[in-house]
Coordinates of C-alpha atoms (C1' of nucleotides) in Angstrom, one line a residue:
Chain A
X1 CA 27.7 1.9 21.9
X2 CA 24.2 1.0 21.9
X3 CA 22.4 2.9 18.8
X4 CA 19.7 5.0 20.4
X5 CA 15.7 5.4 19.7
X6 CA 15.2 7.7 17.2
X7 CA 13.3 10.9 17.6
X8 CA 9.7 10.0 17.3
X9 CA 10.6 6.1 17.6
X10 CA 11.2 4.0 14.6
X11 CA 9.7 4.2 11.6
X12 CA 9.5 1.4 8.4
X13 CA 12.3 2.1 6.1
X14 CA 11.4 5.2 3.4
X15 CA 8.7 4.2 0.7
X16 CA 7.9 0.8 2.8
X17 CA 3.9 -0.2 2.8
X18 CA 3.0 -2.2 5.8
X19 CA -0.7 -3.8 6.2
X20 CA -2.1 -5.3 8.6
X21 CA -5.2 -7.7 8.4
X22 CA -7.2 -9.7 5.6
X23 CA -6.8 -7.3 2.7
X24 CA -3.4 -7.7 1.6
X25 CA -3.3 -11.3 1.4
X26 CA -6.9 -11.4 -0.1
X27 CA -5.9 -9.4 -3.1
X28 CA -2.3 -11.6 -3.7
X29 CA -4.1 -14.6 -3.3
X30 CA -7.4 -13.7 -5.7
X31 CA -4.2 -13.1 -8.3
X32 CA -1.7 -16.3 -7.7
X33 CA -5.5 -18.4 -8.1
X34 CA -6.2 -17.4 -11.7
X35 CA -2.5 -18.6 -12.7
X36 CA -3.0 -21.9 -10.7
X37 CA -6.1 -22.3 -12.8
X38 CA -4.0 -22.2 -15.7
X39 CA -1.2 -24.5 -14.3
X40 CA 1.6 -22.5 -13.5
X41 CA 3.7 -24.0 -10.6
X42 CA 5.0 -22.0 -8.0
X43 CA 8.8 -21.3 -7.8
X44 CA 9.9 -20.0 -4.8
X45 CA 13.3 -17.0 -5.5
X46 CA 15.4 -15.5 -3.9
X47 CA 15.3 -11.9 -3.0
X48 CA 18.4 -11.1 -3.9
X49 CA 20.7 -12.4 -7.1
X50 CA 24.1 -11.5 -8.7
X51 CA 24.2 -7.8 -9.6
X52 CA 25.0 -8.8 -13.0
X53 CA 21.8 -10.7 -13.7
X54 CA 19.8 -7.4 -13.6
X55 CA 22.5 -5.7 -15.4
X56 CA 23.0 -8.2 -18.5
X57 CA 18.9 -9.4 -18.5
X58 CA 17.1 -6.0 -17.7
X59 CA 19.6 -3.9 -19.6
X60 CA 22.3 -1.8 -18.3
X61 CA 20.2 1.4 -20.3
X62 CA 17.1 1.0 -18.2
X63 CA 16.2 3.5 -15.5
X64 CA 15.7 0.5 -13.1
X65 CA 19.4 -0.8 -13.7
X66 CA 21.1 2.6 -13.8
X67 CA 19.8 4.3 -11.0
X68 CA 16.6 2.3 -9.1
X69 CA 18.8 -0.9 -7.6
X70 CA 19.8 -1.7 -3.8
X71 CA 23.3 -3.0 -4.5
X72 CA 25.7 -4.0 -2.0
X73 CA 28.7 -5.6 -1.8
X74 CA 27.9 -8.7 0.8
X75 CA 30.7 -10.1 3.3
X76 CA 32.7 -12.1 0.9
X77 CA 33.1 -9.1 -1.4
X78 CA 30.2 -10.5 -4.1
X79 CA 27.7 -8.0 -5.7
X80 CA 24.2 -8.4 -4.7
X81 CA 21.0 -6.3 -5.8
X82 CA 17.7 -6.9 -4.1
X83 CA 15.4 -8.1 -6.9
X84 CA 13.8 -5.0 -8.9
X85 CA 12.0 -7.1 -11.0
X86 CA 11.0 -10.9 -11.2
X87 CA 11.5 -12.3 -15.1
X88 CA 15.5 -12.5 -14.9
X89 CA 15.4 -14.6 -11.4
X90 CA 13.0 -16.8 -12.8
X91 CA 15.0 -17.5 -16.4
X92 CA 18.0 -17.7 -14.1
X93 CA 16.5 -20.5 -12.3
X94 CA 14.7 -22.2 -15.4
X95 CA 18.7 -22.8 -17.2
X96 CA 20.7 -23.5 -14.0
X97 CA 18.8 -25.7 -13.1
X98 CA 17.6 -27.5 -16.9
X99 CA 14.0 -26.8 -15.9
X100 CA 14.0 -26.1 -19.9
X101 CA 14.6 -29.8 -20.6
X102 CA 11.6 -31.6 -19.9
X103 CA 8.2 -30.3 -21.5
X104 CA 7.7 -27.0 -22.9
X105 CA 6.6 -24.5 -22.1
X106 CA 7.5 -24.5 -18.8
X107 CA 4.9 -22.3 -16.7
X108 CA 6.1 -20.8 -13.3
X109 CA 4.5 -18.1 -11.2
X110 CA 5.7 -16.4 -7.8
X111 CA 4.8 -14.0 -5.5
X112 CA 6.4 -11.7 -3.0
X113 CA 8.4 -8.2 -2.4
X114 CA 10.4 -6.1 -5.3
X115 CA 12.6 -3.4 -4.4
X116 CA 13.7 -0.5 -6.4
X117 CA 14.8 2.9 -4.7
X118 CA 12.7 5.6 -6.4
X119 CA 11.3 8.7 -4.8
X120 CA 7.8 6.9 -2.6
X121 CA 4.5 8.7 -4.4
X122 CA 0.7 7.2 -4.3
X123 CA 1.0 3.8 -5.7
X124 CA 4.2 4.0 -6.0
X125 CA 6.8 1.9 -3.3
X126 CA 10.3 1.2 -3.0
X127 CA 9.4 -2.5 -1.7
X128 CA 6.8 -3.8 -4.1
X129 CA 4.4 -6.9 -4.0
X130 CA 3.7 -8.7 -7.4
X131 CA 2.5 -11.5 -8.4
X132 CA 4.1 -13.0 -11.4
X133 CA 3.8 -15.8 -14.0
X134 CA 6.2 -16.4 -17.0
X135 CA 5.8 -19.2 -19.9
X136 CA 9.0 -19.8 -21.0
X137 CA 10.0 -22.1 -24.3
X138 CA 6.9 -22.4 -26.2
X139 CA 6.7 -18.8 -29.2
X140 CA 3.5 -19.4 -29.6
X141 CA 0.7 -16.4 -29.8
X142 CA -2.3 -18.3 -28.1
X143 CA 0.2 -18.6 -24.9
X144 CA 0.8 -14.6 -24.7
X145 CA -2.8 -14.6 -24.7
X146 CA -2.9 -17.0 -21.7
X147 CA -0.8 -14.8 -19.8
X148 CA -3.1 -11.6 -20.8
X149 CA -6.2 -13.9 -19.7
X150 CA -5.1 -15.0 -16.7
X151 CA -4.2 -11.2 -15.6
X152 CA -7.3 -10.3 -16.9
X153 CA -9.2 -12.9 -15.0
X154 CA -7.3 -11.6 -11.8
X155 CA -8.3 -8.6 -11.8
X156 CA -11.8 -9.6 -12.4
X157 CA -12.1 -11.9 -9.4
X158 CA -11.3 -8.9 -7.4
X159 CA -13.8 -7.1 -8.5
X160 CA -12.3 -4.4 -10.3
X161 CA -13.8 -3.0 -13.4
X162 CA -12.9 0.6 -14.6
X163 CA -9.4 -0.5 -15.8
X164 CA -8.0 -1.3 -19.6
X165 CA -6.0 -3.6 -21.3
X166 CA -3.4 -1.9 -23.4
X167 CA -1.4 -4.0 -25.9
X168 CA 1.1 -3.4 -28.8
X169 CA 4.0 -5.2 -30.5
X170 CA 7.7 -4.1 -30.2
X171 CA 8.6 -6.1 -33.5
X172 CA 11.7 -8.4 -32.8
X173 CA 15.3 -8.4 -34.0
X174 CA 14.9 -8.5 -37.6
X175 CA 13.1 -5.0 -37.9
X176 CA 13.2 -3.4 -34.5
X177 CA 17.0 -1.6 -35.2
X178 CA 15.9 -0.3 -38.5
X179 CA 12.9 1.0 -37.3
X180 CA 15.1 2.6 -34.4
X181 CA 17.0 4.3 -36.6
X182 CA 14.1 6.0 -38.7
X183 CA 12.2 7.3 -35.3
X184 CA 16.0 8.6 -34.4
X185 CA 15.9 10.4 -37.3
X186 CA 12.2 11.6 -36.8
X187 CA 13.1 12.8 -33.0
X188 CA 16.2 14.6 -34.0
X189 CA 14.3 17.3 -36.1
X190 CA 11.9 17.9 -33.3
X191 CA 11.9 20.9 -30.8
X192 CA 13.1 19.1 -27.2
X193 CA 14.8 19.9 -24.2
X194 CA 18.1 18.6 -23.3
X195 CA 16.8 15.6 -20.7
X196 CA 14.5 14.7 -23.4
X197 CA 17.1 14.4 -26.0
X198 CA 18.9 12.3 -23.9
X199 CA 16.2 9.8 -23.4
X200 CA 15.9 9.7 -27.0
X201 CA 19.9 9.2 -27.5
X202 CA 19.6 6.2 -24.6
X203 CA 16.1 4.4 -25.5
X204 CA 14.3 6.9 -28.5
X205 CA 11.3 4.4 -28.2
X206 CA 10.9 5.6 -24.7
X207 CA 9.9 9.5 -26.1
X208 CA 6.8 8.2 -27.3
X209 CA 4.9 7.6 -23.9
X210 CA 6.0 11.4 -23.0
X211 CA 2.9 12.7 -21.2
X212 CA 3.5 16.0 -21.3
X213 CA 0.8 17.8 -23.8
X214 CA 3.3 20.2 -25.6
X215 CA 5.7 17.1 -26.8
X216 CA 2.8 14.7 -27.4
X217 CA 2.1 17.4 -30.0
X218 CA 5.1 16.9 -31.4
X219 CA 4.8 13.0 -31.7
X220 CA 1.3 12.3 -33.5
X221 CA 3.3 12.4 -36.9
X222 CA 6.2 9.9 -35.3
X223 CA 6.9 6.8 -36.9
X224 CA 5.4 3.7 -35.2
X225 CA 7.1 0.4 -34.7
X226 CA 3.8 -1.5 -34.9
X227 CA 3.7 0.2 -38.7
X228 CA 7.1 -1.5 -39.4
X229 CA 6.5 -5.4 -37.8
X230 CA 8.6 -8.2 -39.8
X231 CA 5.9 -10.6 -41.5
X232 CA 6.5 -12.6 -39.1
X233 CA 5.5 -10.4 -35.6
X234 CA 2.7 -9.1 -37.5
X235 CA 1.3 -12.5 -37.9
X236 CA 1.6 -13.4 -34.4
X237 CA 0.4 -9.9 -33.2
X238 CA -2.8 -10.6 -35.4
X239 CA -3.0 -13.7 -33.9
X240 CA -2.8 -12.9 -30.2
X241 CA -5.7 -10.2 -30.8
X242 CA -7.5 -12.9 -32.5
X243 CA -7.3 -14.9 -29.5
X244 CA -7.7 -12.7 -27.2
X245 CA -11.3 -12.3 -29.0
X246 CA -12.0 -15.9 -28.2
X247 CA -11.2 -15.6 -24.5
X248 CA -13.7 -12.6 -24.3
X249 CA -10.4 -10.3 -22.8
X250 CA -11.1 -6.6 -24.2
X251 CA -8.2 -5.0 -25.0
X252 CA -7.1 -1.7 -26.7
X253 CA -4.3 -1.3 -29.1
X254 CA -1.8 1.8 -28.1
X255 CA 1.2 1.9 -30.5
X256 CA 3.0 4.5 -28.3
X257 CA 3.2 2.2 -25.4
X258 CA 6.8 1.4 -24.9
X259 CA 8.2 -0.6 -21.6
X260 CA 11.3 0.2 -19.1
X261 CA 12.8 -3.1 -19.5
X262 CA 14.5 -4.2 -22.4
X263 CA 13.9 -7.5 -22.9
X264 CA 10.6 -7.4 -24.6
X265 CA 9.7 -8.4 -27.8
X266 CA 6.6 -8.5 -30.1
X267 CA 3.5 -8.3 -27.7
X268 CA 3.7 -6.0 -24.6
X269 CA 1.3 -5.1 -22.8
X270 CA 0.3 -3.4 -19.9
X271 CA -2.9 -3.2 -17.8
X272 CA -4.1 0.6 -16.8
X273 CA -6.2 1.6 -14.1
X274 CA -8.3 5.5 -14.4
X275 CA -8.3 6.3 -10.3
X276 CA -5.3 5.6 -9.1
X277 CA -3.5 9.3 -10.3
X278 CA -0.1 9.2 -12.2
X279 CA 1.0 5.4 -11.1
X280 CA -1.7 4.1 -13.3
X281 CA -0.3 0.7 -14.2
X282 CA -2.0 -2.2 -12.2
X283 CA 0.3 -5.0 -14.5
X284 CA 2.5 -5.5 -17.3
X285 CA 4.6 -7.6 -18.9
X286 CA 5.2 -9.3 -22.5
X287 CA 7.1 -11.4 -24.7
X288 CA 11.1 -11.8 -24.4
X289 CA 12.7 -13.5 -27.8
X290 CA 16.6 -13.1 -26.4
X291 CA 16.1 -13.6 -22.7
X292 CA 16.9 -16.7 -22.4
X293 CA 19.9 -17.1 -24.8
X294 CA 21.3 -13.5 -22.9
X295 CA 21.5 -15.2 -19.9
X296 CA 23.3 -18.1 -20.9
X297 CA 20.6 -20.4 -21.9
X298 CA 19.1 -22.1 -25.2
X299 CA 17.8 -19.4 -27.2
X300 CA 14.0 -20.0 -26.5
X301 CA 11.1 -17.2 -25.6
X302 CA 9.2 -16.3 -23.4
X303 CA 6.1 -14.7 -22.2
X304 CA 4.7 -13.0 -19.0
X305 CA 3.4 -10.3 -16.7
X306 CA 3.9 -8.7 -13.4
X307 CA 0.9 -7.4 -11.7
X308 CA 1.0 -4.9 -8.5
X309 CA -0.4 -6.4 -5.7
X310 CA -0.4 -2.9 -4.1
X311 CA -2.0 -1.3 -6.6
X312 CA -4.5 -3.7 -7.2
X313 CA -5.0 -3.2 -3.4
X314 CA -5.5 0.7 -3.9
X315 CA -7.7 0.0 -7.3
X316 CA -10.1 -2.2 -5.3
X317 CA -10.6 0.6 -2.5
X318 CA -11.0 3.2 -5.4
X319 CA -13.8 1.3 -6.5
X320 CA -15.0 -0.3 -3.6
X321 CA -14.4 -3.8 -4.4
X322 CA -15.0 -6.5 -2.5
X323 CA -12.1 -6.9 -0.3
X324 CA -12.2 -9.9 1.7
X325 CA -13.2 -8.1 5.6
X326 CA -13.6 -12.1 7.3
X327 CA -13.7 -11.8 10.5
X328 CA -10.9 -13.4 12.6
X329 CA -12.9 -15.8 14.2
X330 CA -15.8 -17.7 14.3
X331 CA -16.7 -17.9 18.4
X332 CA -15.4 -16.2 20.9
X333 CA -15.3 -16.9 24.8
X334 CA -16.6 -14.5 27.3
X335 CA -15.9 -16.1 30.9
X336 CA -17.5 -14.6 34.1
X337 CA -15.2 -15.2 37.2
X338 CA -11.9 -17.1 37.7
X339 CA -13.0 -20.8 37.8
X340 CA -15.3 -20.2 34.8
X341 CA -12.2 -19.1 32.8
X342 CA -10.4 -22.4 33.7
X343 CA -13.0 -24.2 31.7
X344 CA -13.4 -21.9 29.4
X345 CA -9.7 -21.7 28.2
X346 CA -10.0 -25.7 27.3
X347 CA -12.9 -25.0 25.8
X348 CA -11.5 -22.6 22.9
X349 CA -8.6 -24.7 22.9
X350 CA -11.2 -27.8 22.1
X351 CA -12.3 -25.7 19.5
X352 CA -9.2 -24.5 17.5
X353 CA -8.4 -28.5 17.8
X354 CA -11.7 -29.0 15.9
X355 CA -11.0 -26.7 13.4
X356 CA -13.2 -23.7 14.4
X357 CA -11.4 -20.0 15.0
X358 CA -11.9 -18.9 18.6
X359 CA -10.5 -16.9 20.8
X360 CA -11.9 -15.2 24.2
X361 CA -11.7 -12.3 26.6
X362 CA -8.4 -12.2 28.0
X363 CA -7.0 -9.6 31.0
X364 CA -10.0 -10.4 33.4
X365 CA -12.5 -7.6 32.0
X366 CA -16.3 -7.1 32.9
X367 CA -18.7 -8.6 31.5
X368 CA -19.8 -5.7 29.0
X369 CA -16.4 -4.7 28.1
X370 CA -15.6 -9.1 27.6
X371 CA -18.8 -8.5 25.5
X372 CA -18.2 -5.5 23.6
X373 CA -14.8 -7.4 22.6
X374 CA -17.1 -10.7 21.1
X375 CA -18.7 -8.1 19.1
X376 CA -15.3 -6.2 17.9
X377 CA -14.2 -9.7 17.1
X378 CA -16.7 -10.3 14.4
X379 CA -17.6 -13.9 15.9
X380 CA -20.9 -15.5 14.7
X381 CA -21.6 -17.0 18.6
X382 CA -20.2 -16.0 22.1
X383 CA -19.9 -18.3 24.7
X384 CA -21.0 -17.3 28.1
X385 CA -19.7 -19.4 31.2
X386 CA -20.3 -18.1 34.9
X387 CA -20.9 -19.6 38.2
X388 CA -24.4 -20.8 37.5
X389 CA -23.8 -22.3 34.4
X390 CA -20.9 -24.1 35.8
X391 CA -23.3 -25.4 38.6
X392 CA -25.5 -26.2 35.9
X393 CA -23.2 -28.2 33.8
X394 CA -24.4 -25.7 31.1
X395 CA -22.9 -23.1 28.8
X396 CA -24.6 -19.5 27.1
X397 CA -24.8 -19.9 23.6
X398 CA -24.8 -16.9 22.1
X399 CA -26.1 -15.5 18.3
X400 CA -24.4 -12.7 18.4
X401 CA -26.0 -11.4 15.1
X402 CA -29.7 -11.4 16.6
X403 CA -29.4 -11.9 20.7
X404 CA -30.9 -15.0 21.3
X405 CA -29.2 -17.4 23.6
X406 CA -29.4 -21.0 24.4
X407 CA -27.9 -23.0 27.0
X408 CA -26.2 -26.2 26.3
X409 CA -24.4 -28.7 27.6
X410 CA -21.2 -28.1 29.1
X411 CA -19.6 -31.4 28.3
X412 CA -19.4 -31.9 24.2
X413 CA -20.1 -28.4 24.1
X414 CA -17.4 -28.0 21.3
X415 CA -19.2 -30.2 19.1
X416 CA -22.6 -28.8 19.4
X417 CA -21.0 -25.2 19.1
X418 CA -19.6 -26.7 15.4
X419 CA -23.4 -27.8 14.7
X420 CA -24.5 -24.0 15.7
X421 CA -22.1 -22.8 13.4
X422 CA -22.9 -25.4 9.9
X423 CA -27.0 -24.6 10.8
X424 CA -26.0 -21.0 10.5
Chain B
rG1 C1' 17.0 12.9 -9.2
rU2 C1' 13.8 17.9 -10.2
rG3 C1' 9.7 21.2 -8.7
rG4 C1' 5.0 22.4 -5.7
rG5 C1' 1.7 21.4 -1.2
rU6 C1' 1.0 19.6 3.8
rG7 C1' 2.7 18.1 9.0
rU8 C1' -1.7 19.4 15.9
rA9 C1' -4.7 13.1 20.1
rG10 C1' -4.7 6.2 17.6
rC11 C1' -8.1 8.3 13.2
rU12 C1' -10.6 12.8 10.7
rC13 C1' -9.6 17.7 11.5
rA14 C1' -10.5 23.1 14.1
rG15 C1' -7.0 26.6 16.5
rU16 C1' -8.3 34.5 15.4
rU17 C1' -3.1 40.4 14.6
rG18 C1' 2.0 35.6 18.3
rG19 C1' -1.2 35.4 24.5
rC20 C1' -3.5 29.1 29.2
rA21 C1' -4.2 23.2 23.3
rG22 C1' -9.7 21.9 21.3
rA23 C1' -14.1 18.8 18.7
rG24 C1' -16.0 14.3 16.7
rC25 C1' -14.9 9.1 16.2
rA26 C1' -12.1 5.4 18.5
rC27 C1' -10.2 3.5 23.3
rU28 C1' -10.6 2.3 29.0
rG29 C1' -13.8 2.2 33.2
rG30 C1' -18.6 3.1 35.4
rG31 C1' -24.3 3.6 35.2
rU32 C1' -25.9 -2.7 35.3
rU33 C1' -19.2 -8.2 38.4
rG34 C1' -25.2 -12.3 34.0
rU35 C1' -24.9 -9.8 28.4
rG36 C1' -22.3 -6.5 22.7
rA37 C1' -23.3 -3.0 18.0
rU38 C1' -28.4 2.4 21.4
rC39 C1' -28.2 5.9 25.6
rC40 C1' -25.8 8.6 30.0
rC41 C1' -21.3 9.8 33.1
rA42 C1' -16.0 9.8 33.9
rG43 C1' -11.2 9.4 32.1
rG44 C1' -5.0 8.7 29.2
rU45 C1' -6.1 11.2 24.9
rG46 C1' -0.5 15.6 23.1
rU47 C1' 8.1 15.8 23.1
rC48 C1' 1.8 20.8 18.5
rG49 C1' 7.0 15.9 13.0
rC50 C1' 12.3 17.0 14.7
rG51 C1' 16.3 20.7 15.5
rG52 C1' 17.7 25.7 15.8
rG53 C1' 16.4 31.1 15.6
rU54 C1' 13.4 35.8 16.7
rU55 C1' 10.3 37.4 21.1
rC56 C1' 8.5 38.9 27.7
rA57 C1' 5.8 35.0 25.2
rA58 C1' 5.8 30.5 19.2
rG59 C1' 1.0 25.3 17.3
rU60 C1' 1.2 30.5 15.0
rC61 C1' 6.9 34.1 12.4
rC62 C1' 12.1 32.7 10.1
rC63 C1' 15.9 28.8 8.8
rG64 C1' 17.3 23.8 8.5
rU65 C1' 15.8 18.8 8.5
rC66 C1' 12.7 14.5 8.2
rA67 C1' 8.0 12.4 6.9
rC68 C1' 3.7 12.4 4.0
rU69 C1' 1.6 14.0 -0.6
rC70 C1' 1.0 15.8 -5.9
rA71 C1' 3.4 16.5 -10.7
rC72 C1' 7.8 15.4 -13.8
rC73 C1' 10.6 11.1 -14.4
rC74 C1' 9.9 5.9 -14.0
rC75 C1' 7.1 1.6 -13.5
rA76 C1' 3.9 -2.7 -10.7

RNA sequence: GUGGGUGUAGCUCAGUUGGCAGAGCACUGGGUUGUGAUCCCAGGUGUCGCGGGUUCAAGUCCCGUCACUCACCCCA
């Protein structure tokens, strides 16, 4: 049985943004630059890992462990997930393979699709693009304010500007279960509904970023975690903002913020974008003390973001930033006649070998409609060959941005179309 | 996973109490086999999301389903 064409032909798997030209890669590249900058070496992951990496590193409480993973069991009976995040692959990688043996901190950053099945909204995919650094082995504050500056930097060379950094510390072992158990206490005399008590029996740090008015209410008296830091976090906490001040990054302290995964530790942090409606985070990430030592490794930290590449996509055309719109090529062939496309094929072929983008009128069109498609191309110069020229030895130069046209030669005409091109 | 809104041409959308499917843009060709982004003419623009029901008759009414979208939730 051959499966048949569905109704309405195929369609890209539920939730699954596809894009076609310049943009995409624009925007993922602008971000992976700012982290090469800083000296973060690309590891390349896989997509999918043992289920039980997500389950031990992300926690088995978490939204995007209990309910948000593609798991399957794969031909030889193992338990794979598509990768819902990228932190745990990336400490995976750093202690099977001793990358946490040489000199530390060992900086990393990657790139490339996320999956988690949630219901698709604006924003909002079940495969995702990030871009991703982690500096891992080093509990230093003037490194977590690297990793903000770098994000920061990102999303400045794109352009954008009406987005916020939002920071906060989560405290770390020595405090955080104490603290725990006093907004526990604080949630339990408040007036909830049953879903919402759950969350607070699960994760009770999670009720605090409730957006809903009515509850919010309800919380402005709530015991704060950043109120209750060990001497320790707060020092570091001070000192990140400190830094943070010397790298000209503004920032904004929210002690409500709380994050899904729960391996963070003393700073997290997230980056918020205004126009993009309810999926308003463009980047996040933080600190992870136990990471590292949860998943089998020496017990060293670690610090790092994910940012959205999507989003950051959506933010730019929200506020008409300057996405790259390069045309796809530089000159483009318009040939007049059969033995005039001959030559004209080598030609653009000469071209591409020199280095130049071309490409030319394919299917035998008109002139005007060969024409029209040197103009759709975006090409700086076309190049007109007919009969005459041919009989001429000559070629049609052709600005295409103001009309004039020269002829020249036919032979070396490659390498005075790459002088047109540097004069212009 | 829960609740609301919307599905008509490639895109943006009209479509009357149920009565012959439309506009603009884009696309292709021609006006001009030697010149594009202007103008003129001609032309595909279509299982009206899909399936069923009511009716002489459904884009229009009803049910289901799928997709998109907004909010919750969650997060990048």
């Amino acid at each position: 049985m051959t499966a048949a064409v569905p109704p309405g032909g195929f369609s890209a798997p539920k939730g699954v943004p596809e894009y076609v030209g310049p943009e995409f890669t624009s925007v993922r590249d602008t971000l992976v630059r700012e982290a090469d900058r800083a000296g973060y070496a690309h590891i390349e992951l896989p997509v999918f890992e043992d289920t039980a990496l997500y389950a031990r590193g992300v926690g088995e409480s978490t939204d995007v462990v209990s309910k948000e993973m593609y798991s399957f069991d794969d031909r030889g009976g193992r338990s794979v997930t598509l990768r819902p995040e990228g932190t745990a692959g990336v400490v995976r990688s750093v202690i099977e393979h001793g990358l946490d043996r040489g000199g530390l901190p060992v900086k990393l950053r990657y790139t490339g699709p996320f999956f988690r099945y949630e219901r698709p909204q604006a924003g909002r995919f079940r495969q995702l693009q990030q871009v991703g650094v982690e500096a891992i082995g080093v509990d230093d504050p003037a490194l977590d304010a690297e990793v903000l500056a770098v994000a920061d930097a990102g999303f400045r060379a794109l352009g954008l500007r009406r987005y916020r950094l939002e920071i906060t510390s989560l405290g770390d072992a020595t405090t955080r279960p104490q603290y725990r158990q006093e907004l526990t206490r604080f949630l339990e005399k408040l007036d909830l509904d049953e879903a919402t008590r759950e969350r607070a029996r699960i994760n009770p740090l999670r009720v605090l970023d409730d957006k809903r008015p009515e509850v919010r209410e309800q919380l402005t008296d709530a015991p704060l975690m950043i109120d209750h830091l060990s001497d320790e976090a707060a020092a570091h906490h001070a000192a990140v903002k400190r830094h943070l001040d010397d790298l000209g990054v503004a920032y904004v302290e929210n002690p409500w913020m709380v994050r899904g995964l729960d391996y963070y530790t003393k700073t997290t942090f997230e980056f918020v974008h205004d126009g993009l409606g309810s999926q308003s985070g463009i980047g996040g990430g933080g600190r992870y003390d136990g990471l590292m030592a949860e998943l089998g490794g020496q017990d060293l930290s670690g610090v790092g973001f994910g940012l959205g590449v999507d989003r950051a996509l959506l933010a730019c055309r929200v506020e008409e930033a300057g996405l790259d719109t390069a045309s796809r090529v530089e000159v483009f062939g318009v040939p007049l006649g059969d033995a005039a496309k001959d030559r004209l094929v080598g030609i653009i072929g000469a071209l591409r070998h020199a280095g130049i983008r071309a490409d030319l009128a394919y299917g035998g069109r008109g002139l005007k409609g060969a024409m029209k498609a040197a103009d759709r191309s975006g090409a700086r110069f076309a190049l007109v060959l007919g009969e005459r020229d041919l009989e001429a030895g000559e070629i049609q130069l052709k600005d295409l941005t103001d009309g004039s046209q020269q002829a020249i030669a036919l032979d070396g005409a490659a390498a005075a179309v790459d002088r047109a091109l540097e004069d212009s």
